[in-house]
Rosetta silent file (secondary structure, phi, psi, omega in degrees, C-alpha in Angstrom):
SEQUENCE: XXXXXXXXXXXXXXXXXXXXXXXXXXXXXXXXXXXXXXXXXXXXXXXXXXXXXXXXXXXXXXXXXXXXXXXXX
SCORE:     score description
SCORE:     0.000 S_00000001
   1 L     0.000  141.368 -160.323  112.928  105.176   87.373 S_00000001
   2 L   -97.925  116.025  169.782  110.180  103.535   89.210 S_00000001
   3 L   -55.196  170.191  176.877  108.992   99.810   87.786 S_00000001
   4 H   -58.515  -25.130  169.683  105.783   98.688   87.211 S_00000001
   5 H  -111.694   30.688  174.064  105.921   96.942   91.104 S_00000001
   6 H   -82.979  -67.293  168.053  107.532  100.061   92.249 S_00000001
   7 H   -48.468  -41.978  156.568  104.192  101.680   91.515 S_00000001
   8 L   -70.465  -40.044 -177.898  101.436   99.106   92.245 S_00000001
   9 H   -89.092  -89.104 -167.808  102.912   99.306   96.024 S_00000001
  10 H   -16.713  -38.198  169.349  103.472  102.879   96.231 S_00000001
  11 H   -65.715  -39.015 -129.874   99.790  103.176   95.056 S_00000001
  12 H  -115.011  -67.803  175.359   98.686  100.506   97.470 S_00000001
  13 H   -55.500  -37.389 -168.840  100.722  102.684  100.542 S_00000001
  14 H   -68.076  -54.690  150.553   99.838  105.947   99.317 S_00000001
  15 L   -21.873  -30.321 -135.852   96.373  104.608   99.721 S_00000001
  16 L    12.112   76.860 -170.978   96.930  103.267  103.062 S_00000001
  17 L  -123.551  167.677 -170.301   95.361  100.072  101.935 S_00000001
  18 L  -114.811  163.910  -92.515   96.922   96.497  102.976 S_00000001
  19 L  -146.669  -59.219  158.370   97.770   93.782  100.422 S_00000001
  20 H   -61.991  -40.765 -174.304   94.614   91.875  101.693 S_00000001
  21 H   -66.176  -31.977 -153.296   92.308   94.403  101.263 S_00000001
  22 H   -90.422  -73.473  177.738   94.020   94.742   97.459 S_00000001
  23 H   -68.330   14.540  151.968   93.610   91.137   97.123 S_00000001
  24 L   -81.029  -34.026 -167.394   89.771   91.160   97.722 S_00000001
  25 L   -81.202  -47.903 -175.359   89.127   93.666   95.443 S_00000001
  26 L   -82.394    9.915 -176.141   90.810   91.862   93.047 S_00000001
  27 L    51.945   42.093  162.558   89.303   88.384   93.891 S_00000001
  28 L  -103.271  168.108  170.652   93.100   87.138   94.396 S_00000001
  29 L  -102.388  134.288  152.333   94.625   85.615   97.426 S_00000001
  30 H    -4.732  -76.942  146.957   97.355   87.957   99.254 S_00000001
  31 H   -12.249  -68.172 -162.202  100.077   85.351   98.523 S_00000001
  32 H   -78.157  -33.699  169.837   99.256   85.991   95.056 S_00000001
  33 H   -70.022  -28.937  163.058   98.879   89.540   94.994 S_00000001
  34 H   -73.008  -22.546  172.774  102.029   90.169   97.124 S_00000001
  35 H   -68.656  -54.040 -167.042  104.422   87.724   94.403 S_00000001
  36 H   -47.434  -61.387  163.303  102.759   90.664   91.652 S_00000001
  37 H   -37.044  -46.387  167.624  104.066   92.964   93.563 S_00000001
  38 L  -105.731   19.755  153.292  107.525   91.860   93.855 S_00000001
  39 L    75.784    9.366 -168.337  107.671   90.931   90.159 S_00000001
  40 L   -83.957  -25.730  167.821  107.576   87.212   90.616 S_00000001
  41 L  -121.093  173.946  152.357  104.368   86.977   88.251 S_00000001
  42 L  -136.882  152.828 -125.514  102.597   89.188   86.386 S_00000001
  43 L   -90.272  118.552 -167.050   99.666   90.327   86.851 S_00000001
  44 L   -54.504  133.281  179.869   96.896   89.476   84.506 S_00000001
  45 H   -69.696    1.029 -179.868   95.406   92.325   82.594 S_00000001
  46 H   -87.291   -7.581  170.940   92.086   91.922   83.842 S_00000001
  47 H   -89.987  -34.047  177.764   93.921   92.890   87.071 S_00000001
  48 H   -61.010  -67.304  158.845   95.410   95.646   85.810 S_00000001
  49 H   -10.898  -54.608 -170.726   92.108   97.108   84.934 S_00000001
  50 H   -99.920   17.195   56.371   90.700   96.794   88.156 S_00000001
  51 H    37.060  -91.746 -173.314   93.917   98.372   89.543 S_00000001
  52 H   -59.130  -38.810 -158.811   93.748  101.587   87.658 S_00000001
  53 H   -80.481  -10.179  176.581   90.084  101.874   88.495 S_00000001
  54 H   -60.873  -67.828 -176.117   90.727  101.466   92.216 S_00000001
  55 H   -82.044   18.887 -173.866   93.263  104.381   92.649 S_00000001
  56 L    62.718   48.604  165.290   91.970  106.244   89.460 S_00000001
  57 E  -143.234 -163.534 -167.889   94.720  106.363   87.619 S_00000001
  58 L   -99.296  168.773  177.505   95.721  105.505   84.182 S_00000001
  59 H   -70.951  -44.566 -179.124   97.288  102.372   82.716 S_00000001
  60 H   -84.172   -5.924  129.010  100.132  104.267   81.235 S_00000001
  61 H   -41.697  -52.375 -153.295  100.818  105.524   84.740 S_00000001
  62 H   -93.916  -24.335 -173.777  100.914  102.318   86.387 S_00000001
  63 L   -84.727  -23.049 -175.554  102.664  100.252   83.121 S_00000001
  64 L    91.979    4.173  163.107  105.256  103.537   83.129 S_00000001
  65 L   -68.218    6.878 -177.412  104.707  104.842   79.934 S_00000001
  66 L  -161.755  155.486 -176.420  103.602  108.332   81.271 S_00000001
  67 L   -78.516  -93.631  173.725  104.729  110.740   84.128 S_00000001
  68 L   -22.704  105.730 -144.920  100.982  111.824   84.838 S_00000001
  69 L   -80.326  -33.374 -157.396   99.334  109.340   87.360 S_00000001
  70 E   -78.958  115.728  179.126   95.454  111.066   86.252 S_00000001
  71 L   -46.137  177.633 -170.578   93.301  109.063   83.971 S_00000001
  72 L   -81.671  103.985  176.746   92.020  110.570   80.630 S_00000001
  73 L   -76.966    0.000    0.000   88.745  112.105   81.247 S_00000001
């Protein structure tokens, strides 16, 4: 079963997007956005949000409550 920073990187690769590029979007520094990623903090829901809307996908996708990655239309 894949965690919640199993998923934010897999997303992030699948993407081919870099960690920096991630942390821009999210008005974070790298540093901080790579510790999300490996679980040492977590990641503020106002992050999450802007998260989901980057790759499109849903919150209960990315938190692991649902198989299906594809938001609600």
């Amino acid at each position: 079963m894949q965690t919640f920073q199993d998923r934010l990187r897999a997303l992030r690769e699948d993407n081919d997007l870099s960690q920096e590029v991630v942390a821009r979007f999210l008005g974070t520094s790298q540093t901080m956005y790579s510790q999300y990623e490996r679980g040492v903090y977590e990641m503020p829901m106002r992050h999450i949000v802007r998260i989901c809307t980057l790759y499109n996908v849903s919150a209960d996708f990315l938190l692991g409550t649902a198989i299906d990655k594809r938001q609600k239309q």
